[in-house]
């Protein structure tokens, strides 16, 4: 009678331990990789903010389903921005795709404009109407102004109480071009610049689109650039 060799279950134990250790090691490596990808993303995306930026990252959702990942892609969800309390998404690109969302607190140490006195609707803002205040811009409303030049000469849209952060949407930029005004039309293209005169068909602040009727009756659209100048690029 022939006998077959039987493998004791205990003999498999070293192999099972090795497999478990490999899985744990892979998981331990994956988490730092995720943290590195997130840190690199936050560092690059906050470089242009007006102040000294620092941020803290909250814990991952412990119930989120995650697995081994070879590459991460952080992204900002629609409607979010890297300012104050926000959320950053992280996609795993493979081998099995998954996505998690991480709470992030972005702090921006900088200075901003504070109203020195009550500003009334229709008032033209002067430097004496504002003060510079230091603080965390990330805790302030969106659009807060950080330089007196951003408010100087603009018109107050509606009254603002004294001691309030001054936002850009509370002010109206002066018209660079007014409807019916004679304007200088500057046309530029590859290797040429041509200037002529025209009549503005609408009001426009600097950087806004202005329509101009030329002497020949043609209507062209350009960008208001300073007082009475409209630039058309071909």
XYZ file of N, CA and C in Angstrom:
702
model
N 0.857 -1.193 0.000
C 0.000 0.000 0.000
C 0.887 1.234 0.000
N 0.555 2.149 -0.908
C 1.359 3.352 -0.965
C 0.797 4.399 -0.016
N 1.639 5.257 0.482
C 1.210 6.326 1.391
C 1.574 7.666 0.788
N 0.720 8.650 1.008
C 0.984 10.005 0.521
C 1.559 10.861 1.652
N 2.460 11.742 1.269
C 3.020 12.655 2.253
C 1.967 13.701 2.623
N 1.724 13.866 3.900
C 0.762 14.867 4.380
C 1.529 16.065 4.930
N 1.071 17.256 4.544
C 1.722 18.487 5.005
C 0.978 18.996 6.237
N 1.690 19.086 7.320
C 1.089 19.554 8.561
C 0.687 21.020 8.432
N -0.477 21.423 8.959
C -0.892 22.824 8.923
C 0.142 23.740 9.576
N 0.853 23.215 10.584
C 1.851 24.042 11.258
C 3.003 24.397 10.331
N 3.233 23.493 9.336
C 4.347 23.768 8.432
C 4.059 24.972 7.532
N 2.755 25.338 7.399
C 2.386 26.486 6.574
C 2.520 27.804 7.330
N 2.684 27.749 8.649
C 2.667 28.948 9.463
C 3.729 29.967 9.055
N 4.978 29.557 8.818
C 5.969 30.559 8.397
C 5.580 31.283 7.114
N 4.963 30.553 6.165
C 4.549 31.189 4.919
C 3.422 32.200 5.154
N 2.481 31.840 6.032
C 1.381 32.747 6.332
C 1.874 34.005 7.032
N 2.840 33.831 7.939
C 3.404 34.976 8.640
C 4.129 35.907 7.679
N 4.854 35.301 6.739
C 5.569 36.112 5.755
C 4.608 36.920 4.893
N 3.504 36.250 4.485
C 2.511 36.934 3.659
C 1.857 38.083 4.422
N 1.530 37.823 5.700
C 0.907 38.857 6.526
C 1.854 40.027 6.736
N 3.134 39.705 6.998
C 4.120 40.755 7.188
C 4.268 41.601 5.933
N 4.244 40.951 4.775
C 4.368 41.683 3.509
C 3.192 42.626 3.321
N 1.989 42.163 3.663
C 0.793 42.999 3.517
C 0.853 44.201 4.446
N 1.260 43.962 5.693
C 1.345 45.049 6.659
C 2.403 46.053 6.232
N 3.532 45.541 5.751
C 4.603 46.420 5.300
C 4.142 47.275 4.132
N 3.417 46.643 3.178
C 2.926 47.383 2.019
C 1.966 48.479 2.459
N 1.079 48.156 3.423
C 0.120 49.135 3.910
C 0.835 50.288 4.604
N 1.872 49.955 5.382
C 2.615 50.987 6.094
C 3.328 51.910 5.125
N 3.777 51.356 3.981
C 4.457 52.173 2.986
C 3.458 53.039 2.224
N 2.236 52.483 2.001
C 1.234 53.196 1.211
C 0.798 54.491 1.891
N 0.570 54.457 3.216
C 0.079 55.634 3.909
C 1.056 56.804 3.829
N 2.357 56.599 4.138
C 3.292 57.714 3.951
C 3.317 58.227 2.523
N 3.182 57.344 1.528
C 3.171 57.774 0.139
C 1.979 58.688 -0.124
N 0.842 58.355 0.454
C -0.347 59.191 0.327
C -0.089 60.549 0.973
N 0.525 60.540 2.152
C 0.816 61.790 2.851
C 1.788 62.651 2.059
N 2.786 62.022 1.445
C 3.764 62.764 0.644
C 3.090 63.396 -0.562
N 2.223 62.639 -1.247
C 1.516 63.169 -2.420
C 0.639 64.357 -2.024
N -0.035 64.250 -0.878
C -0.893 65.336 -0.412
C -0.066 66.566 -0.045
N 1.045 66.353 0.636
C 1.903 67.469 1.034
C 2.458 68.193 -0.192
N 2.892 67.449 -1.188
C 3.424 68.064 -2.407
C 2.339 68.871 -3.121
N 1.128 68.328 -3.145
C 0.020 69.020 -3.797
C -0.299 70.331 -3.077
N -0.413 70.284 -1.753
C -0.744 71.478 -0.990
C 0.352 72.532 -1.106
N 1.605 72.103 -1.088
C 2.714 73.038 -1.206
C 2.687 73.765 -2.549
N 2.460 73.024 -3.628
C 2.466 73.636 -4.961
C 1.243 74.514 -5.188
N 0.093 74.118 -4.670
C -1.149 74.834 -4.957
C -1.352 76.079 -4.092
N -0.586 76.218 -3.014
C -0.750 77.382 -2.135
C 0.372 78.394 -2.296
N 1.250 78.200 -3.278
C 2.392 79.097 -3.444
C 1.988 80.530 -3.772
N 0.889 80.702 -4.484
C 0.504 82.048 -4.903
C -0.373 82.791 -3.918
N -0.659 82.216 -2.765
C -1.527 82.888 -1.805
C -0.796 84.065 -1.148
N -1.535 85.118 -0.770
C -0.910 86.370 -0.298
C -0.513 86.346 1.170
N 0.482 85.577 1.534
C 0.932 85.523 2.918
C 1.717 84.264 3.180
N 2.112 84.078 4.440
C 2.840 82.882 4.831
C 1.835 81.768 5.101
N 1.952 80.691 4.348
C 0.947 79.627 4.387
C 1.416 78.469 5.263
N 0.506 77.973 6.073
C 0.716 76.722 6.802
C -0.588 75.942 6.729
N -0.511 74.654 6.889
C -1.736 73.861 6.828
C -1.614 72.634 7.709
N -2.760 72.153 8.144
C -2.831 70.929 8.926
C -3.838 70.004 8.263
N -3.549 68.719 8.331
C -4.376 67.705 7.672
C -5.078 66.872 8.725
N -6.387 66.726 8.588
C -7.160 65.926 9.521
C -7.029 64.438 9.212
N -7.597 63.588 10.069
C -7.499 62.135 9.873
C -8.334 61.665 8.688
N -7.862 60.615 8.045
C -8.639 59.976 6.986
C -9.861 59.305 7.576
N -10.900 59.215 6.789
C -12.106 58.507 7.213
C -11.765 57.043 7.465
N -11.928 56.603 8.725
C -11.539 55.231 9.056
C -12.427 54.193 8.383
N -13.581 54.617 7.882
C -14.481 53.681 7.227
C -14.305 53.663 5.710
N -13.435 54.539 5.201
C -13.214 54.570 3.755
C -12.507 53.297 3.305
N -12.948 52.764 2.184
C -12.350 51.538 1.659
C -11.110 51.884 0.852
N -9.964 51.397 1.326
C -8.708 51.669 0.643
C -7.954 50.355 0.493
N -7.106 50.338 -0.497
C -6.273 49.176 -0.744
C -4.907 49.611 -1.191
N -4.043 48.660 -1.535
C -2.704 49.010 -2.033
C -2.808 49.953 -3.220
N -1.879 50.906 -3.295
C -1.937 51.912 -4.357
C -0.533 52.225 -4.851
N -0.388 52.274 -6.154
C 0.916 52.547 -6.758
C 1.100 54.006 -7.121
N 0.004 54.784 -7.224
C 0.104 56.194 -7.595
C -1.113 56.953 -7.093
N -0.867 58.140 -6.541
C -1.940 58.972 -6.000
C -2.094 60.246 -6.821
N -3.336 60.740 -6.893
C -3.629 61.991 -7.595
C -4.536 62.853 -6.717
N -3.950 63.798 -5.958
C -4.785 64.722 -5.176
C -5.544 65.671 -6.101
N -6.710 66.124 -5.668
C -7.500 67.069 -6.455
C -8.391 67.873 -5.521
N -8.846 69.006 -6.025
C -9.747 69.861 -5.258
C -11.170 69.627 -5.757
N -12.084 69.182 -4.894
C -13.465 68.954 -5.322
C -14.104 70.231 -5.864
N -15.066 70.073 -6.736
C -15.764 71.209 -7.336
C -16.385 72.070 -6.229
N -16.161 73.371 -6.301
C -16.717 74.283 -5.312
C -15.823 74.514 -4.113
N -14.716 73.778 -4.017
C -13.791 73.946 -2.894
C -12.617 74.814 -3.319
N -11.923 75.374 -2.343
C -10.706 76.113 -2.613
C -9.778 75.987 -1.420
N -8.498 76.162 -1.657
C -7.506 76.009 -0.595
C -7.430 77.299 0.213
N -8.420 77.464 1.091
C -8.544 78.671 1.904
C -9.364 78.304 3.134
N -8.803 78.465 4.330
C -9.544 78.130 5.546
C -9.810 76.637 5.636
N -10.980 76.288 6.172
C -11.358 74.879 6.284
C -11.849 74.388 4.934
N -11.265 73.330 4.452
C -11.624 72.812 3.134
C -11.426 71.309 3.096
N -11.621 70.736 1.931
C -11.465 69.300 1.734
C -10.679 69.045 0.460
N -9.750 68.109 0.523
C -8.982 67.707 -0.647
C -9.261 66.238 -0.928
N -9.527 65.920 -2.191
C -9.735 64.530 -2.575
C -8.415 63.897 -3.015
N -8.298 62.590 -2.828
C -7.120 61.851 -3.279
C -7.592 60.594 -4.005
N -7.218 60.504 -5.275
C -7.559 59.326 -6.068
C -6.374 58.358 -6.077
N -6.689 57.078 -5.928
C -5.700 56.040 -6.194
C -5.878 55.630 -7.652
N -4.802 55.705 -8.424
C -4.884 55.417 -9.850
C -4.700 53.941 -10.179
N -4.302 53.151 -9.217
C -4.149 51.713 -9.475
C -3.365 51.039 -8.368
N -3.383 49.711 -8.327
C -4.016 48.820 -9.318
C -5.544 48.795 -9.250
N -6.128 49.049 -8.058
C -7.581 49.134 -7.941
C -7.949 50.559 -7.548
N -8.638 51.291 -8.418
C -8.935 52.697 -8.127
C -9.835 52.861 -6.903
N -9.561 53.882 -6.117
C -10.429 54.298 -5.025
C -10.172 55.777 -4.738
N -11.071 56.400 -3.997
C -10.969 57.826 -3.702
C -11.292 58.071 -2.238
N -10.519 58.929 -1.595
C -10.813 59.358 -0.235
C -10.797 60.879 -0.197
N -11.430 61.442 0.839
C -11.471 62.886 1.025
C -10.871 63.224 2.386
N -9.983 64.228 2.377
C -9.223 64.556 3.574
C -9.549 65.986 4.019
N -9.923 66.195 5.289
C -10.128 67.563 5.766
C -8.794 68.285 5.930
N -8.755 69.523 5.463
C -7.526 70.313 5.515
C -7.856 71.704 6.046
N -6.989 72.228 6.895
C -7.121 73.604 7.386
C -5.945 74.412 6.852
N -6.252 75.400 6.002
C -5.207 76.245 5.411
C -5.198 77.583 6.153
N -4.053 77.914 6.731
C -3.882 79.192 7.436
C -2.926 80.077 6.637
N -3.280 81.349 6.524
C -2.493 82.284 5.723
C -2.193 83.504 6.582
N -0.983 83.578 7.108
C -0.594 84.714 7.933
C -0.220 85.879 7.017
N -1.006 86.957 7.088
C -0.749 88.091 6.216
C -1.448 89.332 6.729
N -1.486 90.360 5.904
C -2.163 91.603 6.271
C -3.317 91.852 5.309
N -4.334 92.538 5.810
C -5.513 92.814 5.000
C -6.057 94.188 5.348
N -6.970 94.682 4.499
C -7.539 96.012 4.698
C -8.737 95.960 5.635
N -8.728 96.917 6.555
C -9.814 97.082 7.506
C -10.338 98.502 7.328
N -11.650 98.695 7.368
C -12.188 100.048 7.216
C -11.863 100.874 8.458
N -11.276 102.045 8.253
C -10.914 102.918 9.375
C -12.123 103.678 9.908
N -13.133 103.811 9.094
C -14.365 104.516 9.462
C -15.492 103.949 8.612
N -16.710 104.344 8.895
C -17.824 103.889 8.063
C -17.686 104.455 6.660
N -17.868 103.572 5.685
C -17.844 103.993 4.286
C -19.270 103.982 3.761
N -19.650 105.047 3.081
C -21.022 105.161 2.582
C -21.074 104.877 1.089
N -22.233 104.441 0.634
C -22.410 104.120 -0.782
C -22.113 105.336 -1.649
N -21.331 105.136 -2.704
C -20.969 106.214 -3.604
C -19.686 106.925 -3.228
N -19.150 106.629 -2.060
C -17.913 107.280 -1.623
C -16.712 106.746 -2.394
N -15.763 107.623 -2.709
C -14.509 107.230 -3.341
C -13.498 106.921 -2.240
N -12.914 105.757 -2.264
C -12.021 105.316 -1.196
C -10.650 105.973 -1.328
N -10.188 106.550 -0.217
C -8.845 107.111 -0.122
C -8.030 106.263 0.850
N -6.718 106.463 0.848
C -5.854 105.679 1.740
C -6.214 105.880 3.203
N -6.697 107.075 3.566
C -7.041 107.356 4.959
C -8.300 106.617 5.416
N -9.031 106.008 4.479
C -10.272 105.301 4.819
C -10.023 103.859 5.257
N -8.779 103.394 5.110
C -8.489 101.983 5.426
C -7.273 101.879 6.334
N -7.202 100.772 7.039
C -6.073 100.434 7.887
C -5.554 99.068 7.488
N -4.297 98.791 7.793
C -3.738 97.462 7.569
C -3.801 96.671 8.870
N -4.273 95.457 8.779
C -4.434 94.592 9.953
C -3.792 93.246 9.667
N -3.077 92.691 10.633
C -2.490 91.366 10.476
C -3.407 90.290 11.020
N -3.345 89.108 10.426
C -4.170 88.013 10.913
C -4.142 86.832 9.965
N -5.042 85.883 10.205
C -5.155 84.694 9.366
C -6.149 84.981 8.255
N -5.649 85.169 7.050
C -6.534 85.456 5.919
C -7.475 84.291 5.644
N -7.052 83.082 5.991
C -7.891 81.912 5.756
C -9.159 81.913 6.578
N -9.188 82.709 7.653
C -10.377 82.793 8.501
C -11.289 83.939 8.100
N -10.900 84.676 7.049
C -11.664 85.839 6.611
C -12.500 85.510 5.383
N -13.467 86.377 5.059
C -14.293 86.125 3.869
C -13.459 86.103 2.599
N -13.962 85.415 1.605
C -13.284 85.382 0.311
C -13.256 86.776 -0.289
N -12.185 87.097 -0.994
C -12.094 88.379 -1.676
C -11.606 89.519 -0.821
N -11.137 89.237 0.415
C -10.625 90.313 1.255
C -9.405 90.938 0.582
N -9.307 92.278 0.618
C -8.223 92.986 -0.046
C -6.991 93.029 0.848
N -5.819 92.976 0.230
C -4.574 92.881 0.988
C -3.601 94.024 0.694
N -4.012 94.980 -0.135
C -3.130 96.084 -0.514
C -3.986 97.337 -0.704
N -3.575 98.478 -0.117
C -4.371 99.708 -0.280
C -4.622 100.070 -1.741
N -3.690 99.712 -2.627
C -3.859 100.036 -4.044
C -5.068 99.337 -4.649
N -5.498 98.226 -4.027
C -6.657 97.498 -4.543
C -7.965 98.235 -4.265
N -7.950 99.184 -3.319
C -9.163 99.921 -2.961
C -9.096 101.381 -3.369
N -7.904 101.915 -3.505
C -7.723 103.351 -3.762
C -8.428 103.791 -5.040
N -9.267 104.837 -4.911
C -9.931 105.417 -6.070
C -11.185 104.684 -6.514
N -11.535 103.600 -5.838
C -12.738 102.866 -6.209
C -13.951 103.398 -5.449
N -15.134 103.107 -5.971
C -16.378 103.599 -5.389
C -17.010 102.532 -4.509
N -17.492 102.941 -3.345
C -18.146 102.013 -2.420
C -19.520 101.642 -2.974
N -19.762 100.338 -3.100
C -21.025 99.858 -3.670
C -22.184 100.045 -2.697
N -21.985 99.657 -1.435
C -22.990 99.839 -0.387
C -22.255 100.097 0.918
N -22.927 100.703 1.878
C -22.270 101.132 3.112
C -21.572 99.981 3.825
N -20.398 100.300 4.393
C -19.609 99.325 5.141
C -19.278 99.936 6.490
N -19.559 99.210 7.575
C -19.307 99.721 8.918
C -17.810 99.833 9.187
N -17.452 100.649 10.142
C -16.050 100.791 10.533
C -15.546 99.491 11.157
N -14.264 99.206 10.941
C -13.647 98.033 11.545
C -13.955 96.725 10.860
N -14.437 96.783 9.605
C -14.785 95.571 8.859
C -13.710 95.245 7.821
N -13.428 93.946 7.607
C -12.525 93.588 6.499
C -13.134 94.083 5.188
N -12.306 94.669 4.328
C -12.813 95.241 3.084
C -12.612 94.247 1.939
N -13.732 93.858 1.318
C -13.699 92.891 0.221
C -13.806 93.604 -1.118
N -13.283 92.943 -2.134
C -13.312 93.509 -3.466
C -14.707 93.681 -4.020
N -15.639 92.795 -3.640
C -16.996 92.886 -4.187
C -17.800 94.023 -3.566
N -17.250 94.698 -2.559
C -17.931 95.843 -1.957
C -17.585 97.145 -2.669
N -16.673 97.065 -3.654
C -16.203 98.259 -4.344
C -16.442 98.153 -5.844
N -16.539 99.300 -6.492
C -16.711 99.371 -7.941
C -15.512 100.106 -8.515
N -14.851 99.488 -9.483
C -13.700 100.138 -10.115
C -14.187 101.296 -10.983
N -13.426 102.378 -11.060
C -13.834 103.505 -11.919
C -13.825 103.088 -13.383
N -14.657 103.751 -14.170
C -14.698 103.445 -15.598
C -13.411 103.898 -16.262
N -12.794 103.013 -17.011
C -11.675 103.413 -17.870
C -12.205 103.951 -19.186
N -13.374 103.427 -19.573
C -14.022 103.834 -20.825
C -15.497 104.059 -20.520
N -16.045 105.164 -20.981
C -17.459 105.449 -20.767
C -18.196 105.512 -22.102
N -19.446 105.080 -22.059
C -20.267 105.056 -23.276
C -20.322 106.443 -23.925
N -20.081 106.483 -25.250
C -20.107 107.730 -25.991
C -18.781 108.463 -26.019
N -17.825 107.997 -25.223
C -16.521 108.650 -25.160
C -15.680 108.313 -26.390
N -14.903 109.297 -26.846
C -13.929 109.035 -27.898
C -12.743 108.304 -27.269
N -12.380 107.177 -27.857
C -11.306 106.362 -27.283
C -10.237 106.095 -28.331
N -9.063 105.752 -27.839
C -7.965 105.335 -28.703
C -8.019 103.829 -28.831
N -8.156 103.346 -30.051
C -8.252 101.917 -30.331
C -6.875 101.428 -30.793
N -6.279 100.544 -30.013
C -4.948 100.023 -30.314
C -5.088 98.563 -30.729
N -4.751 98.270 -31.983
C -4.836 96.908 -32.506
C -3.427 96.339 -32.614
N -3.221 95.160 -32.017
C -1.899 94.535 -32.045
C -2.009 93.113 -32.568
N -0.938 92.677 -33.228
C -0.859 91.316 -33.748
C 0.588 90.941 -33.931
N 0.831 89.886 -34.678
C 2.197 89.411 -34.900
C 2.981 90.424 -35.727
N 3.817 91.199 -35.047
C 4.698 92.126 -35.749
C 4.091 93.448 -36.147
N 2.886 93.789 -35.639
C 2.312 95.083 -36.015
C 1.489 95.664 -34.860
N 1.393 96.986 -34.866
C 0.540 97.732 -33.941
C -0.072 98.893 -34.707
N -1.381 99.001 -34.655
C -2.087 100.063 -35.381
C -2.999 100.794 -34.404
N -3.019 102.117 -34.482
C -3.873 102.921 -33.614
C -4.848 103.735 -34.453
N -6.070 103.847 -33.995
C -7.039 104.753 -34.607
C -8.048 105.177 -33.553
N -9.034 105.943 -33.951
C -10.008 106.481 -33.005
C -11.354 105.790 -33.176
N -12.140 105.855 -32.116
C -13.467 105.269 -32.185
C -14.331 105.788 -31.055
N -15.610 105.365 -31.043
C -16.551 105.759 -30.002
C -16.914 104.535 -29.170
N -16.799 104.663 -27.836
C -17.148 103.551 -26.944
C -18.662 103.359 -26.930
N -19.098 102.118 -27.009
C -20.531 101.806 -27.015
C -21.029 101.338 -25.645
N -20.116 101.174 -24.672
C -20.517 100.758 -23.331
C -19.483 101.239 -22.317
N -19.868 101.194 -21.044
C -18.926 101.497 -19.968
C -18.093 100.261 -19.668
N -16.823 100.465 -19.311
C -15.958 99.333 -18.971
C -14.849 99.796 -18.033
N -14.616 99.006 -16.981
C -13.474 99.247 -16.106
C -12.250 98.592 -16.729
N -11.082 98.915 -16.203
C -9.853 98.336 -16.743
C -9.919 96.816 -16.667
N -9.610 96.175 -17.801
C -9.648 94.722 -17.879
C -10.962 94.163 -18.366
N -12.000 94.992 -18.439
C -13.295 94.533 -18.931
C -13.396 94.746 -20.443
N -14.364 94.057 -21.042
C -14.563 94.143 -22.490
C -15.320 95.415 -22.840
N -14.804 96.118 -23.839
C -15.457 97.325 -24.342
C -15.692 97.167 -25.838
N -16.865 97.631 -26.271
C -17.164 97.640 -27.697
C -16.972 99.051 -28.241
N -16.356 99.127 -29.421
C -16.016 100.425 -30.005
C -16.468 100.454 -31.467
N -17.084 101.575 -31.850
C -17.454 101.776 -33.253
C -16.374 102.647 -33.899
N -15.766 102.138 -34.946
C -14.708 102.879 -35.632
C -15.314 103.929 -36.559
N -14.443 104.765 -37.139
C -14.908 105.824 -38.045
C -15.595 105.245 -39.272
N -15.224 104.023 -39.665
C -15.844 103.380 -40.830
C -17.173 102.727 -40.495
N -17.561 102.730 -39.218
C -18.824 102.125 -38.805
C -18.696 100.700 -38.298
N -17.504 100.120 -38.375
C -17.297 98.759 -37.900
C -17.293 98.741 -36.373
N -17.927 97.718 -35.783
C -17.935 97.556 -34.324
C -16.952 96.449 -33.954
N -16.003 96.775 -33.068
C -15.010 95.798 -32.637
C -15.042 95.709 -31.115
N -14.604 94.582 -30.610
C -14.536 94.368 -29.166
C -13.080 94.311 -28.739
N -12.777 94.941 -27.615
C -11.426 94.927 -27.074
C -11.468 94.988 -25.562
N -10.306 95.178 -24.966
C -10.186 95.215 -23.507
C -9.758 96.617 -23.086
N -10.488 97.193 -22.127
C -10.149 98.526 -21.625
C -8.790 98.483 -20.930
N -7.881 99.352 -21.355
C -6.532 99.419 -20.803
C -6.215 100.857 -20.436
N -6.526 101.245 -19.217
C -6.252 102.620 -18.818
C -7.306 103.562 -19.348
N -7.179 104.838 -19.015
C -8.193 105.819 -19.363
C -8.281 106.049 -20.864
N -9.430 105.722 -21.443
C -9.688 106.019 -22.843
C -8.934 105.175 -23.833
N -8.431 104.028 -23.435
C -7.673 103.151 -24.350
C -8.342 101.776 -24.384
N -8.554 101.265 -25.587
C -9.104 99.925 -25.775
C -8.140 99.136 -26.656
N -7.764 97.980 -26.181
C -6.781 97.146 -26.906
C -7.478 95.973 -27.568
N -7.190 95.798 -28.859
C -7.719 94.675 -29.622
C -6.537 93.825 -30.063
N -6.588 92.539 -29.770
C -5.491 91.639 -30.123
C -5.939 90.667 -31.209
N -5.124 90.534 -32.237
C -5.439 89.611 -33.337
C -4.461 88.436 -33.307
